[in-house]
GROMACS .gro file of N, CA and C in nm:
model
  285
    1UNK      N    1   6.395  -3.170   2.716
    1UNK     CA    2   6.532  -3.140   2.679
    1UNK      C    3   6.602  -3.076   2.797
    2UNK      N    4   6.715  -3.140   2.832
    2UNK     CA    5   6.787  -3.069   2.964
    2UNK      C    6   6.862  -2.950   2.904
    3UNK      N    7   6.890  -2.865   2.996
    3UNK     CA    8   6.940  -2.749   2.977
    3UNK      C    9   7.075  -2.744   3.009
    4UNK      N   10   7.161  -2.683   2.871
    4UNK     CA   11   7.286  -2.727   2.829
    4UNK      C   12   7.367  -2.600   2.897
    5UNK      N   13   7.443  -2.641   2.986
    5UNK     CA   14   7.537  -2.501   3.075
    5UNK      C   15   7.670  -2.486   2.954
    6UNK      N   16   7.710  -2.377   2.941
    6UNK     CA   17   7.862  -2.339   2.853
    6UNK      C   18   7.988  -2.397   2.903
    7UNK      N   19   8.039  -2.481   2.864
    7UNK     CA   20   8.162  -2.522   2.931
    7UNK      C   21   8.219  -2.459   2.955
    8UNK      N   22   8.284  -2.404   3.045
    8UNK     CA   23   8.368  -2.359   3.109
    8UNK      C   24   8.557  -2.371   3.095
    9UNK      N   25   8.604  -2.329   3.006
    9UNK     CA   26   8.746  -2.293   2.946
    9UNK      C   27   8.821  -2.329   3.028
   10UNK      N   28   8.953  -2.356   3.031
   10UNK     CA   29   8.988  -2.357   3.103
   10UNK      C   30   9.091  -2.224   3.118
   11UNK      N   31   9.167  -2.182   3.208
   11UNK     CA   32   9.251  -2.030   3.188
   11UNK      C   33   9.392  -2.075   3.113
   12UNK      N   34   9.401  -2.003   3.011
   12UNK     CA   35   9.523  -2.007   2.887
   12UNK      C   36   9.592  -1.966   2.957
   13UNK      N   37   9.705  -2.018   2.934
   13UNK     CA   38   9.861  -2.044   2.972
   13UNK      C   39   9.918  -1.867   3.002
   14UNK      N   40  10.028  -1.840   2.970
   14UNK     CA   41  10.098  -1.663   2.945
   14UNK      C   42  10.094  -1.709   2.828
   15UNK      N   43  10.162  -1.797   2.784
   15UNK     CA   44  10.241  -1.846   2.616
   15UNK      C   45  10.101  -1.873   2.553
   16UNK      N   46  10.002  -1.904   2.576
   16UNK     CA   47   9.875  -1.909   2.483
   16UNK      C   48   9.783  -1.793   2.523
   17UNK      N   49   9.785  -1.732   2.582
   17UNK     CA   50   9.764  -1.582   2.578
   17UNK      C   51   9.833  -1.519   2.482
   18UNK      N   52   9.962  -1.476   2.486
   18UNK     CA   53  10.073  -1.415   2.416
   18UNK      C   54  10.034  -1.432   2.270
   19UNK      N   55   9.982  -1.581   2.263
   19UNK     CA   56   9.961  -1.636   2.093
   19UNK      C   57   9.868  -1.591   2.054
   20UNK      N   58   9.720  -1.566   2.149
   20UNK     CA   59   9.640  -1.496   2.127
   20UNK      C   60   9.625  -1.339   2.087
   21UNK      N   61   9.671  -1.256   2.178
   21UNK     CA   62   9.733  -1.124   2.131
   21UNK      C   63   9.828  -1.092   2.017
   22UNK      N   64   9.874  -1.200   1.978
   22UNK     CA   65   9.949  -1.165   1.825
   22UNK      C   66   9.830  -1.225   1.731
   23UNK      N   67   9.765  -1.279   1.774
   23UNK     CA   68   9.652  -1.332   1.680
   23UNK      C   69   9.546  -1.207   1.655
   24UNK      N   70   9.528  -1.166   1.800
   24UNK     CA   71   9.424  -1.058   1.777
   24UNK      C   72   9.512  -0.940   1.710
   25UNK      N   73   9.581  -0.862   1.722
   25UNK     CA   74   9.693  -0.779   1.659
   25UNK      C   75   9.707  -0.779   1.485
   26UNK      N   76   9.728  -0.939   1.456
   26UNK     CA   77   9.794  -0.959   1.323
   26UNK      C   78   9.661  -0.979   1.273
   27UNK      N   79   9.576  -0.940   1.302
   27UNK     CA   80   9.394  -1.016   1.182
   27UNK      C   81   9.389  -0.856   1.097
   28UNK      N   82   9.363  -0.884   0.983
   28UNK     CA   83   9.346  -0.790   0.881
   28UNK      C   84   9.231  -0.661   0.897
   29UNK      N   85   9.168  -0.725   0.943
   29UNK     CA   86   9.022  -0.627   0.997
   29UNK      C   87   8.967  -0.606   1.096
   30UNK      N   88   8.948  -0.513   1.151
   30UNK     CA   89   8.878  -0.468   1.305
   30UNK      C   90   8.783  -0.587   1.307
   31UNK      N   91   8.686  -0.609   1.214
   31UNK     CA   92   8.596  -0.761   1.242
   31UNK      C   93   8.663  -0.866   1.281
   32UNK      N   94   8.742  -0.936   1.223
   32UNK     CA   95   8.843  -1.074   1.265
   32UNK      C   96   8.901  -1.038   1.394
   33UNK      N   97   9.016  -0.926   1.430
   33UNK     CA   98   8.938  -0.881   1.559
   33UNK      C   99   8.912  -0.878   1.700
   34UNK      N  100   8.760  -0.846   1.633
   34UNK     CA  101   8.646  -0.823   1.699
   34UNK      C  102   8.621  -0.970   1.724
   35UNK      N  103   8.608  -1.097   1.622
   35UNK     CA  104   8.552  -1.216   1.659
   35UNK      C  105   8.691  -1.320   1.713
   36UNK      N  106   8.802  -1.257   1.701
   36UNK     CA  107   8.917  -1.341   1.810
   36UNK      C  108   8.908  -1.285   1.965
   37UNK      N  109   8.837  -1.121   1.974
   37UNK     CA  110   8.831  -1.101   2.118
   37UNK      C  111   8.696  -1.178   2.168
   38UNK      N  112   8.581  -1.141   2.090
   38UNK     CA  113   8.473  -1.267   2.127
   38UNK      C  114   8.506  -1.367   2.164
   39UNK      N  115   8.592  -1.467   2.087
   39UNK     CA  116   8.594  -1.619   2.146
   39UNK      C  117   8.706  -1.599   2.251
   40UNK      N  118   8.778  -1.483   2.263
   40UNK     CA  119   8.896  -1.470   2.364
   40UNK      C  120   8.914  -1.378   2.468
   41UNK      N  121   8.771  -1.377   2.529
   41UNK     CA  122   8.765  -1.272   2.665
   41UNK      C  123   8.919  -1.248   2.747
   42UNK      N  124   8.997  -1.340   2.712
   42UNK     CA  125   9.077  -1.324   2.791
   42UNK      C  126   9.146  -1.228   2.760
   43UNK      N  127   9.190  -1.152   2.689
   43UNK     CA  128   9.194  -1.035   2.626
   43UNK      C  129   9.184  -0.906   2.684
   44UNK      N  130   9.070  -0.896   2.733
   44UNK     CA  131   9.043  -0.805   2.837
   44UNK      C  132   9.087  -0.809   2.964
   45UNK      N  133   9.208  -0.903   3.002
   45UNK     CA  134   9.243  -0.884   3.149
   45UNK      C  135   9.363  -0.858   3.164
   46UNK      N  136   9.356  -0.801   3.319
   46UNK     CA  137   9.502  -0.690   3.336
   46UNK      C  138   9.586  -0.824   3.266
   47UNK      N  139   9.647  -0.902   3.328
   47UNK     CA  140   9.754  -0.965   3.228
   47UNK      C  141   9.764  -0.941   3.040
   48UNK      N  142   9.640  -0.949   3.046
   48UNK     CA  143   9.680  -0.930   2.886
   48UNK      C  144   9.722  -0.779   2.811
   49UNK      N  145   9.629  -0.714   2.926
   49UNK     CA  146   9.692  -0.516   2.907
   49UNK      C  147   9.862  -0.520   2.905
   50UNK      N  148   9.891  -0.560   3.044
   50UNK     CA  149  10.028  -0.586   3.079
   50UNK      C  150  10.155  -0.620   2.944
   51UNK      N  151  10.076  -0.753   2.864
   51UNK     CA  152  10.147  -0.780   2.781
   51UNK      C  153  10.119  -0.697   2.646
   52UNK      N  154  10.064  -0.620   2.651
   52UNK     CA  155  10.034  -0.556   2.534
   52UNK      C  156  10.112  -0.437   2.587
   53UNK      N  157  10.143  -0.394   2.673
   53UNK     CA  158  10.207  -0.286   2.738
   53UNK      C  159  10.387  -0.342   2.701
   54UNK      N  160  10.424  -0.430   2.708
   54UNK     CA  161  10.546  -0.504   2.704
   54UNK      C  162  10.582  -0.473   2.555
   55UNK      N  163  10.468  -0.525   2.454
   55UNK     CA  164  10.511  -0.498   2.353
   55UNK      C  165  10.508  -0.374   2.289
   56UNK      N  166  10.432  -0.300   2.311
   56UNK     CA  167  10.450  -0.144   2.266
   56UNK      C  168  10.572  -0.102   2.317
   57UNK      N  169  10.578  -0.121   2.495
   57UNK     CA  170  10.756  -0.067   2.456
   57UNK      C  171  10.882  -0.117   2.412
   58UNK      N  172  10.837  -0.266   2.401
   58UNK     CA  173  11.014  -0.310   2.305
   58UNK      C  174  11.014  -0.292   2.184
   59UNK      N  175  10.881  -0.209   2.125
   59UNK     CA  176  10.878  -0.205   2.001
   59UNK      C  177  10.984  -0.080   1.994
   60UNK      N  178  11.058  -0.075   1.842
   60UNK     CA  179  11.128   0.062   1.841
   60UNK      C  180  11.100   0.084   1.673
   61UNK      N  181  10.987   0.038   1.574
   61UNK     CA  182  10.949   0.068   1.470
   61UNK      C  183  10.849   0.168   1.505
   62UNK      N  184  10.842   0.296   1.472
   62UNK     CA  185  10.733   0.406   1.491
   62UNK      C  186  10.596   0.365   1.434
   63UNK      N  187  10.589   0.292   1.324
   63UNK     CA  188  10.441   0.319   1.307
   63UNK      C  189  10.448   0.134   1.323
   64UNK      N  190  10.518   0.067   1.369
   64UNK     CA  191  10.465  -0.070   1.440
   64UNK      C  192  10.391   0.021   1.600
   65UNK      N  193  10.485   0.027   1.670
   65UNK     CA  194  10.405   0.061   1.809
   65UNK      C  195  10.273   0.161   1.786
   66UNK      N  196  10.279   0.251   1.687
   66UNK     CA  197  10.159   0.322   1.694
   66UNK      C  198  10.015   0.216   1.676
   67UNK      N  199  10.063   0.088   1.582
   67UNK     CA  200   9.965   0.030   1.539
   67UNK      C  201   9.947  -0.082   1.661
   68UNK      N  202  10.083  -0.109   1.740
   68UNK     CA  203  10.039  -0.186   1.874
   68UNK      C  204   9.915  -0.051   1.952
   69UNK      N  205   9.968   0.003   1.976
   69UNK     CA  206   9.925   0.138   2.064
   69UNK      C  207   9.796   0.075   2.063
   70UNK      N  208   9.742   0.164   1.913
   70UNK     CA  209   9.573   0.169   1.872
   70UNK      C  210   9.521   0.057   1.943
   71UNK      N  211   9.573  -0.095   1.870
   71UNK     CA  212   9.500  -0.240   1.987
   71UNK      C  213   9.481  -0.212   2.108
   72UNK      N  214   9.587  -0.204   2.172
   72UNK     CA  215   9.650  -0.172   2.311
   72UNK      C  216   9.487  -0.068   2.352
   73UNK      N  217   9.438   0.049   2.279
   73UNK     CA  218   9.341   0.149   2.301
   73UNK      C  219   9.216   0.091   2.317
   74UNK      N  220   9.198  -0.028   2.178
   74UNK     CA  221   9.072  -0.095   2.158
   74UNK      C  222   9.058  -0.178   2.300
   75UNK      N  223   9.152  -0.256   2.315
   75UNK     CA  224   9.091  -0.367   2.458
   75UNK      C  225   9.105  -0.273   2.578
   76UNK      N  226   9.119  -0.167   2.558
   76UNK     CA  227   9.130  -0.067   2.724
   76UNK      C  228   8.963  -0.050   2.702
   77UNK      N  229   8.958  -0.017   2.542
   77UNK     CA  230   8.773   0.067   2.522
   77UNK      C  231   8.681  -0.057   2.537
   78UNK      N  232   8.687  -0.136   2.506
   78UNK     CA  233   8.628  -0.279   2.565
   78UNK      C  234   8.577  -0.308   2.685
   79UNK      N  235   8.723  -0.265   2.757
   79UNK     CA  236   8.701  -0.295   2.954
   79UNK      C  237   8.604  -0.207   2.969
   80UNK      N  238   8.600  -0.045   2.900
   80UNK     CA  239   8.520   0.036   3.020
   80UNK      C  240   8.404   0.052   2.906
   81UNK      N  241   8.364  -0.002   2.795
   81UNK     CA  242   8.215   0.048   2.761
   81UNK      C  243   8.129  -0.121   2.680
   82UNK      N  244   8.238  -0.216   2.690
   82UNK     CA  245   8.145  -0.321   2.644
   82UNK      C  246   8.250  -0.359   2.452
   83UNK      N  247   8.236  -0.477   2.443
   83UNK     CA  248   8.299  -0.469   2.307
   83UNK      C  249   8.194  -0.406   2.174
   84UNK      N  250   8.060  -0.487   2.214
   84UNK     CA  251   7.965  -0.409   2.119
   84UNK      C  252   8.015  -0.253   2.107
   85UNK      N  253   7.988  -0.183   2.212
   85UNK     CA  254   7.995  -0.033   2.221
   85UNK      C  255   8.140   0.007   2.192
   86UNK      N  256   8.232  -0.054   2.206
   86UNK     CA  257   8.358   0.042   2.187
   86UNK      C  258   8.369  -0.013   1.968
   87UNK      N  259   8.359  -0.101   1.929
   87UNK     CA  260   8.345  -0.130   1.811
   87UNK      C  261   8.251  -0.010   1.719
   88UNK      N  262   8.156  -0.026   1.791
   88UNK     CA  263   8.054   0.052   1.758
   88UNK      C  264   8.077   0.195   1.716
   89UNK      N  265   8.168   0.261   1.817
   89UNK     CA  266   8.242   0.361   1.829
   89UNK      C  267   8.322   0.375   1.730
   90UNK      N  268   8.431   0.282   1.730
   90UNK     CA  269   8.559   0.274   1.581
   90UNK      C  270   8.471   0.255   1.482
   91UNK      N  271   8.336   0.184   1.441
   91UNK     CA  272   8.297   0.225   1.304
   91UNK      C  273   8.264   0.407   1.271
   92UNK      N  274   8.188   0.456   1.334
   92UNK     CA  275   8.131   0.575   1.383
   92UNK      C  276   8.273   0.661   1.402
   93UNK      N  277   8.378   0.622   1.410
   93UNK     CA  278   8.487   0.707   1.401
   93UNK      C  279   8.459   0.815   1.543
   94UNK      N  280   8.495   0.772   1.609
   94UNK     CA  281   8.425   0.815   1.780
   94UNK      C  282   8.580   0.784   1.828
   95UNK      N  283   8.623   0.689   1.796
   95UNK     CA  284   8.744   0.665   1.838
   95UNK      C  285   8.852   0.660   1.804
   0.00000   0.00000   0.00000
């Protein structure tokens, strides 16, 4: 049996990024998520901080931006401890 390499993605657009981050944002549960940042590493990169930064400040609903914010917190805790570990953390109330 030959050994099957991961295809390789190709890099999402801004506008399918963008779709992604309202995807990850609008999912009902830290799990859903958790499994849209899995299939969507892209998530974790400065561009996508950037745009999550964009929308917290044109937001002007107080507890919309607080709830951008928190996301905005989760994919920062991602970059510096791993998604397992920063998840891990928000169950454990660590974060």
């Amino acid at each position: 049996m030959a050994n099957r390499r991961p295809r390789r993605r190709r890099k999402l657009s801004p506008q399918e990024l963008l779709q992604v981050l309202q995807r990850f944002v609008q999912c009902n549960t830290w799990y859903w998520s958790r499994r849209t940042l899995e299939e969507y590493p892209e998530l974790l990169t400065d561009e996508a901080d950037e745009m999550m930064e964009r929308f917290v400040e044109a937001q002007t609903d107080g507890g919309v931006r607080c709830y951008l914010q928190e996301h905005r917190r989760m994919l920062r805790r991602c970059r510096e401890v791993g998604v397992e570990e920063a998840f891990a953390e928000r169950e454990k109330g660590i974060t």
